[in-house]
Coordinates of C-alpha atoms in Angstrom, one line a residue:
M1 CA -27.3 -35.5 -12.8
T2 CA -27.8 -36.3 -16.6
A3 CA -25.8 -33.8 -18.6
P4 CA -27.9 -31.6 -20.7
P5 CA -27.5 -32.3 -24.7
R6 CA -24.3 -31.0 -26.3
S7 CA -26.4 -28.8 -28.7
T8 CA -27.7 -27.0 -25.6
V9 CA -24.2 -26.3 -24.2
E10 CA -23.3 -25.1 -27.5
L11 CA -26.3 -22.8 -27.8
F12 CA -25.3 -21.2 -24.8
R13 CA -21.5 -21.0 -25.8
R14 CA -22.4 -19.2 -29.1
G15 CA -24.5 -16.6 -27.6
G16 CA -27.7 -18.6 -28.8
L17 CA -29.7 -17.2 -25.8
R18 CA -29.9 -13.8 -27.5
R19 CA -31.5 -15.8 -30.3
L20 CA -33.7 -18.1 -28.7
A21 CA -37.7 -18.0 -28.6
S22 CA -40.0 -20.3 -27.3
G23 CA -43.7 -20.7 -27.4
G24 CA -44.1 -17.3 -29.2
R25 CA -42.2 -15.2 -26.6
S26 CA -39.6 -13.1 -27.6
W27 CA -35.8 -13.2 -26.7
R28 CA -36.2 -9.8 -25.1
A29 CA -39.0 -11.1 -22.7
I30 CA -36.7 -14.2 -21.8
A31 CA -33.7 -11.9 -21.0
I32 CA -35.1 -9.9 -18.9
A33 CA -36.9 -13.0 -17.0
L34 CA -33.2 -14.2 -16.9
A35 CA -31.4 -11.2 -15.7
V36 CA -34.0 -9.6 -13.3
I37 CA -36.7 -12.2 -12.2
V38 CA -34.7 -15.2 -11.7
P39 CA -32.7 -13.6 -9.7
M40 CA -35.3 -12.4 -7.4
T41 CA -37.3 -15.9 -7.4
L42 CA -34.3 -17.8 -6.7
F43 CA -32.4 -15.6 -4.1
G44 CA -35.5 -13.8 -2.7
S45 CA -33.9 -10.3 -3.0
I46 CA -32.5 -8.0 -5.7
I47 CA -28.9 -7.6 -5.3
L48 CA -28.3 -3.6 -5.7
M49 CA -26.0 -2.5 -8.1
T50 CA -23.3 0.0 -6.9
P51 CA -22.6 3.5 -8.6
S52 CA -19.7 3.4 -11.2
P53 CA -16.5 4.0 -9.2
S54 CA -15.5 6.4 -12.1
V55 CA -17.4 9.1 -10.1
L56 CA -15.5 8.2 -6.8
L57 CA -12.2 8.2 -8.6
G58 CA -12.6 11.2 -10.8
G59 CA -12.3 9.6 -14.2
R60 CA -11.4 10.7 -17.5
N61 CA -13.2 11.1 -20.9
A62 CA -12.7 9.2 -24.1
E63 CA -10.1 11.6 -25.3
D64 CA -8.1 11.5 -21.9
C65 CA -8.2 7.6 -21.9
A66 CA -6.6 7.6 -25.8
E67 CA -4.2 10.0 -25.2
A68 CA -2.9 8.1 -21.9
A69 CA -2.9 5.1 -24.0
T70 CA -1.0 6.2 -26.7
G71 CA 1.5 7.8 -24.7
T72 CA 0.7 11.2 -26.0
D73 CA 0.5 12.5 -22.3
V74 CA 4.2 13.3 -22.3
S75 CA 5.3 16.8 -21.1
A76 CA 7.9 18.8 -22.7
T77 CA 10.0 18.6 -19.8
A78 CA 9.7 14.7 -20.1
Q79 CA 10.7 14.8 -23.8
T80 CA 13.7 16.8 -23.3
D81 CA 14.9 15.0 -20.1
I82 CA 14.2 11.4 -20.8
P83 CA 16.3 9.4 -23.3
R84 CA 14.3 8.3 -26.4
D85 CA 15.0 4.9 -25.5
Y86 CA 14.2 5.0 -21.9
L87 CA 11.1 6.8 -22.5
E88 CA 9.5 4.2 -24.6
L89 CA 10.6 1.7 -22.2
Y90 CA 8.8 3.3 -19.5
K91 CA 5.7 3.6 -21.7
K92 CA 5.8 -0.1 -22.7
F93 CA 6.5 -1.6 -19.5
G94 CA 4.2 0.9 -17.4
R95 CA 1.2 -0.3 -20.0
Q96 CA 2.0 -3.8 -19.9
I97 CA 2.2 -4.2 -16.1
G98 CA -0.4 -1.5 -15.2
V99 CA 1.5 1.1 -13.5
Q100 CA 2.0 4.9 -14.3
W101 CA 4.9 5.4 -16.7
N102 CA 5.5 8.7 -15.3
V103 CA 5.9 7.2 -11.9
L104 CA 8.6 4.6 -13.5
A105 CA 10.4 7.3 -15.3
A106 CA 10.7 9.6 -11.9
I107 CA 12.3 6.6 -10.3
G108 CA 14.5 6.2 -12.9
K109 CA 15.6 9.9 -13.2
R110 CA 15.9 9.9 -9.0
E111 CA 17.8 6.9 -8.9
T112 CA 20.5 7.2 -11.9
D113 CA 19.2 10.1 -14.2
H114 CA 18.0 7.4 -16.6
G115 CA 21.4 5.5 -16.6
R116 CA 23.5 8.5 -17.3
S117 CA 24.9 8.9 -13.8
S118 CA 28.5 7.8 -13.7
L119 CA 28.1 6.7 -10.1
P120 CA 29.2 3.3 -8.9
G121 CA 26.9 0.4 -9.4
V122 CA 25.0 2.2 -12.4
S123 CA 26.8 0.4 -15.4
S124 CA 28.7 -2.4 -13.1
G125 CA 29.3 -3.3 -9.7
T126 CA 27.3 -2.0 -7.1
N127 CA 27.0 1.2 -4.9
Y128 CA 27.6 1.4 -1.0
A129 CA 24.4 -0.1 -0.3
G130 CA 24.7 -3.0 -2.8
A131 CA 22.1 -1.7 -5.6
A132 CA 23.1 -1.8 -9.1
G133 CA 21.9 -1.0 -12.6
P134 CA 19.7 1.8 -13.9
M135 CA 16.9 1.6 -11.4
Q136 CA 19.2 0.8 -8.6
F137 CA 18.0 -2.6 -7.5
L138 CA 19.5 -4.6 -4.7
V139 CA 21.1 -7.7 -5.9
S140 CA 19.2 -9.7 -3.3
T141 CA 16.2 -8.4 -4.1
W142 CA 16.8 -8.8 -7.9
G143 CA 17.4 -12.7 -7.4
G144 CA 20.7 -13.0 -5.9
K145 CA 22.7 -12.5 -8.7
T146 CA 23.1 -9.4 -11.5
R147 CA 22.4 -11.8 -14.2
I148 CA 20.2 -14.6 -14.0
K149 CA 18.5 -16.9 -16.1
I150 CA 14.7 -16.5 -16.0
G151 CA 12.7 -19.2 -14.9
P152 CA 9.9 -20.9 -12.8
D153 CA 12.3 -21.1 -9.7
L154 CA 13.1 -17.6 -9.8
N155 CA 13.0 -15.7 -6.5
G156 CA 13.0 -12.0 -7.0
Y157 CA 12.4 -9.2 -9.5
A158 CA 14.6 -9.9 -12.0
S159 CA 12.8 -9.6 -15.5
D160 CA 13.7 -10.2 -19.1
G161 CA 12.4 -7.0 -20.9
D162 CA 14.4 -7.5 -24.1
G163 CA 13.6 -11.2 -24.8
D164 CA 17.1 -12.9 -24.4
G165 CA 16.1 -15.3 -21.8
Y166 CA 18.0 -13.3 -18.9
G167 CA 17.6 -10.9 -16.3
D168 CA 20.3 -8.4 -16.5
I169 CA 20.2 -5.8 -13.5
Y170 CA 22.4 -3.5 -16.1
D171 CA 20.1 -3.7 -19.0
P172 CA 17.2 -0.9 -18.9
A173 CA 14.8 -2.9 -20.3
D174 CA 15.1 -5.7 -17.7
A175 CA 15.6 -3.3 -15.0
I176 CA 12.6 -1.0 -16.0
L177 CA 10.1 -4.1 -16.3
G178 CA 11.5 -5.5 -13.0
A179 CA 10.4 -2.1 -11.3
A180 CA 7.3 -1.9 -12.9
K181 CA 6.5 -5.5 -11.3
M182 CA 7.9 -4.5 -8.2
L183 CA 5.7 -1.4 -7.9
K184 CA 2.6 -3.0 -9.1
R185 CA 3.2 -6.0 -6.2
N186 CA 3.3 -3.2 -3.4
G187 CA 0.1 -1.4 -4.6
A188 CA 0.6 0.8 -7.7
P189 CA -1.4 1.8 -9.5
D190 CA -3.6 2.9 -6.8
D191 CA -1.6 3.1 -3.4
L192 CA 1.5 5.0 -4.9
R193 CA 3.0 6.3 -1.6
R194 CA 3.1 2.7 -0.5
A195 CA 4.6 1.2 -3.6
I196 CA 7.3 4.0 -3.8
F197 CA 8.2 3.8 -0.1
V198 CA 8.8 0.0 -0.3
Y199 CA 11.1 0.8 -3.2
N200 CA 13.1 3.2 -1.2
R201 CA 11.9 3.5 2.5
A202 CA 12.1 6.9 2.8
T203 CA 9.1 9.9 3.0
W204 CA 11.3 12.2 1.2
Y205 CA 12.2 10.0 -1.4
V206 CA 8.3 9.4 -1.9
D207 CA 7.6 13.2 -2.3
Q208 CA 10.3 13.9 -4.9
V209 CA 9.2 11.0 -7.0
L210 CA 5.7 12.1 -6.9
E211 CA 6.9 15.4 -7.7
I212 CA 9.1 14.2 -10.6
A213 CA 6.1 12.3 -12.1
R214 CA 3.7 15.2 -12.2
R215 CA 6.5 17.3 -14.1
Y216 CA 6.8 14.3 -16.6
A217 CA 2.9 14.3 -17.3
A218 CA 1.4 16.8 -19.9
N219 CA -1.4 17.7 -17.6
G220 CA 1.2 18.0 -14.4
Q221 CA -1.3 14.9 -12.6
I222 CA -0.5 11.2 -11.7
Q223 CA -3.5 9.3 -13.2
L224 CA -4.5 6.0 -13.1
P225 CA -3.4 3.8 -16.5
P226 CA -6.2 3.4 -18.7
E227 CA -6.4 -0.2 -17.7
A228 CA -7.2 0.6 -14.4
D229 CA -9.7 3.4 -14.8
P230 CA -13.1 2.6 -14.7
A231 CA -13.9 5.4 -17.1
C232 CA -11.8 4.1 -19.8
D233 CA -13.3 0.5 -20.2
S234 CA -17.0 1.1 -21.4
S235 CA -16.2 -1.5 -23.9
Y236 CA -15.9 -4.6 -21.5
V237 CA -19.6 -4.9 -21.0
A238 CA -20.5 -4.0 -24.6
S239 CA -18.4 -6.6 -26.1
A240 CA -19.7 -9.7 -23.8
P241 CA -20.6 -12.5 -25.8
D242 CA -24.1 -12.7 -24.6
D243 CA -26.7 -11.2 -22.4
V244 CA -25.8 -13.6 -19.4
V245 CA -22.1 -12.8 -19.6
R246 CA -23.1 -9.2 -19.9
T247 CA -25.1 -9.2 -16.6
I248 CA -22.2 -11.2 -14.8
L249 CA -19.5 -8.1 -15.9
E250 CA -22.1 -5.6 -15.2
Y251 CA -22.2 -6.5 -11.3
A252 CA -18.5 -7.3 -11.2
L253 CA -17.3 -4.1 -13.0
A254 CA -19.5 -2.1 -10.7
Q255 CA -17.5 -3.4 -7.5
R256 CA -14.4 -1.6 -8.8
G257 CA -13.0 0.7 -6.1
K258 CA -14.1 -1.2 -3.2
P259 CA -11.7 -2.8 -0.8
Y260 CA -10.6 -6.2 -0.3
R261 CA -12.2 -8.5 2.7
W262 CA -11.2 -12.0 3.1
G263 CA -14.6 -14.0 3.3
G264 CA -16.3 -10.9 1.9
T265 CA -19.2 -11.3 -0.3
G266 CA -20.3 -7.4 -0.3
P267 CA -22.1 -5.1 -0.6
D268 CA -19.0 -3.2 1.0
A269 CA -16.2 -5.3 0.4
F270 CA -15.2 -8.6 -1.3
D271 CA -12.4 -11.1 -1.5
C272 CA -11.3 -12.7 -4.6
S273 CA -14.0 -15.5 -5.1
G274 CA -16.7 -13.6 -3.4
I275 CA -16.7 -10.9 -6.1
I276 CA -17.1 -13.7 -8.5
Y277 CA -19.7 -15.8 -6.5
M278 CA -21.9 -12.6 -6.3
A279 CA -21.6 -11.5 -10.0
Y280 CA -22.7 -15.0 -11.0
R281 CA -25.7 -14.9 -8.5
N282 CA -26.7 -11.5 -9.8
A283 CA -27.3 -13.4 -13.1
G284 CA -29.4 -15.9 -11.2
L285 CA -26.9 -18.6 -11.3
S286 CA -25.3 -20.6 -8.4
I287 CA -21.8 -21.5 -8.5
P288 CA -19.5 -22.5 -5.5
R289 CA -18.4 -19.6 -2.9
T290 CA -14.5 -20.6 -2.7
T291 CA -11.7 -20.5 -4.8
F292 CA -10.9 -24.1 -3.9
G293 CA -14.5 -24.8 -4.9
Q294 CA -14.8 -22.5 -8.0
W295 CA -11.6 -24.3 -9.6
P296 CA -12.9 -27.8 -10.2
F297 CA -16.4 -26.4 -11.0
G298 CA -15.9 -24.7 -14.4
V299 CA -14.8 -26.6 -17.6
R300 CA -11.1 -26.3 -18.6
V301 CA -10.4 -23.8 -21.2
Q302 CA -7.2 -23.6 -22.9
P303 CA -5.0 -20.8 -22.5
G304 CA -5.7 -18.4 -25.6
S305 CA -9.1 -19.4 -25.8
E306 CA -10.7 -17.7 -22.6
Q307 CA -13.3 -15.3 -23.0
P308 CA -15.2 -12.6 -20.8
G309 CA -16.9 -14.4 -17.9
D310 CA -14.2 -17.2 -17.8
L311 CA -12.2 -17.6 -14.4
V312 CA -8.5 -17.6 -14.2
F313 CA -6.5 -19.0 -11.1
F314 CA -3.3 -18.7 -9.7
N315 CA -1.1 -20.8 -7.2
A316 CA -1.0 -18.1 -4.5
G317 CA -1.4 -18.0 -0.9
P318 CA -0.9 -20.4 2.2
G319 CA -2.0 -24.0 1.6
T320 CA -2.1 -23.6 -2.2
S321 CA -0.4 -25.7 -5.0
K322 CA -0.4 -26.1 -8.7
D323 CA -3.9 -28.6 -8.3
H324 CA -5.3 -26.3 -5.3
P325 CA -4.9 -22.8 -6.6
G326 CA -5.8 -20.2 -4.0
H327 CA -6.3 -16.9 -6.3
V328 CA -8.9 -16.4 -8.9
G329 CA -10.0 -13.4 -11.1
M330 CA -12.4 -13.0 -13.8
V331 CA -11.8 -12.4 -17.3
V332 CA -12.9 -9.0 -18.5
S333 CA -11.4 -9.2 -22.1
P334 CA -8.2 -10.9 -23.6
G335 CA -5.6 -10.2 -21.2
K336 CA -7.4 -8.5 -18.6
M337 CA -9.4 -9.7 -15.4
I338 CA -11.0 -8.1 -12.3
E339 CA -9.7 -9.0 -9.3
A340 CA -10.0 -8.6 -5.6
R341 CA -6.5 -9.7 -4.9
C342 CA -5.2 -8.7 -1.1
T343 CA -5.9 -6.4 1.6
L344 CA -2.6 -4.6 0.8
C345 CA -3.2 -4.8 -2.9
G346 CA -5.5 -1.6 -3.6
P347 CA -9.0 -1.6 -4.5
I348 CA -11.1 -3.9 -6.7
K349 CA -9.7 -3.5 -9.9
V350 CA -9.4 -4.3 -13.6
T351 CA -5.5 -5.5 -14.2
T352 CA -3.7 -7.7 -16.6
Y353 CA -3.0 -11.4 -16.1
G354 CA -0.7 -12.0 -19.2
G355 CA 2.5 -11.2 -17.5
R356 CA 1.5 -12.6 -14.0
P357 CA 3.2 -15.8 -12.7
N358 CA 1.9 -19.1 -11.2
I359 CA -1.2 -19.3 -13.6
V360 CA -2.7 -22.7 -13.0
G361 CA -5.3 -22.2 -15.7
F362 CA -8.8 -21.3 -16.8
T363 CA -12.4 -22.6 -16.4
R364 CA -15.7 -21.8 -17.6
P365 CA -18.8 -21.8 -15.0
L366 CA -21.3 -21.4 -17.8
E367 CA -20.5 -24.8 -19.3
N368 CA -20.7 -26.9 -15.9
E369 CA -23.8 -29.0 -16.3
D370 CA -25.4 -27.6 -13.2
V371 CA -25.0 -24.3 -14.7
V372 CA -26.3 -25.4 -17.9
A373 CA -29.3 -26.9 -16.2
Q374 CA -30.0 -23.5 -14.4
L375 CA -30.1 -21.7 -17.5
K376 CA -32.5 -24.2 -19.1
R377 CA -34.9 -23.8 -16.4
A378 CA -34.9 -20.1 -16.5
L379 CA -36.0 -20.4 -20.3
T380 CA -39.0 -22.9 -19.8

């Protein structure tokens, strides 16, 4: 296939579709044809949109979202009980990783009273079970040593929260960041009982942590963090660079709250590439179905230049490698993506990708020559 003129590609990249008119037709009429009529003619059916999961999850209003984002949802109990430096770390890393700050704080309280305990293993050595530090990580789970240089071969939850290049199990910033990552890896912010149980395998422990977390919240509740709550992200679609991306995002975001299913392409469940395939199909565009096909399909984008609608790939899963990524998400805003991650990772949701390991790269399917040709045909 002959590549379309570069000027056409640039037109689509800069959102020129919104301004283009041909033969006396307005862009509004063309947009309707592209977003509605083309999917019908290409695929012979209308892909039904699902209700916003904000209704299913309870959701919050704009004031609630702003309160959670700024950390003003801290109760008087939390302000009195949690040392100021620890409170800032719980809020910072809860927000960064996408887990509830008050759950992090509750674990810190239950484990070591926010580092104030004088028991063995809190500030040096280990306790009887081999745990150490303010968040009481097993040294083996941390990475094998109490202080580890952070690098690509790290195997554990050792983290560098203070920016010194090392993961120190006794450093509050490092330990709290590691705890946030562990909770996220095991189901938070959605499946908190599972995530906390993996942290300490006792149901009474889970109950105690959740009760403390509720006392630490100003409203006495454990809510989704803003980046994971559908009611707090109305700007994603509104800030899309053009109407094509807007149509893609609308479909993908409408699937939040649904479960992951390997090979799923909806309407009740999706896998990581399935939701992306169907979101593009909803805009009348055909792209490969699987992650392995989607990776070489799009035009590569330099990190930091990605925009909504682009894809972010990860080296994850059996049979994957740096040049053969096994997981994919769709960028919805800088640093955030929507993903269907895995069966045990909770429902489809918006997550952060900035702190995620094993990112292979970013691509832009809308600049693939076949997709550009599909868009051109829709306008003729």
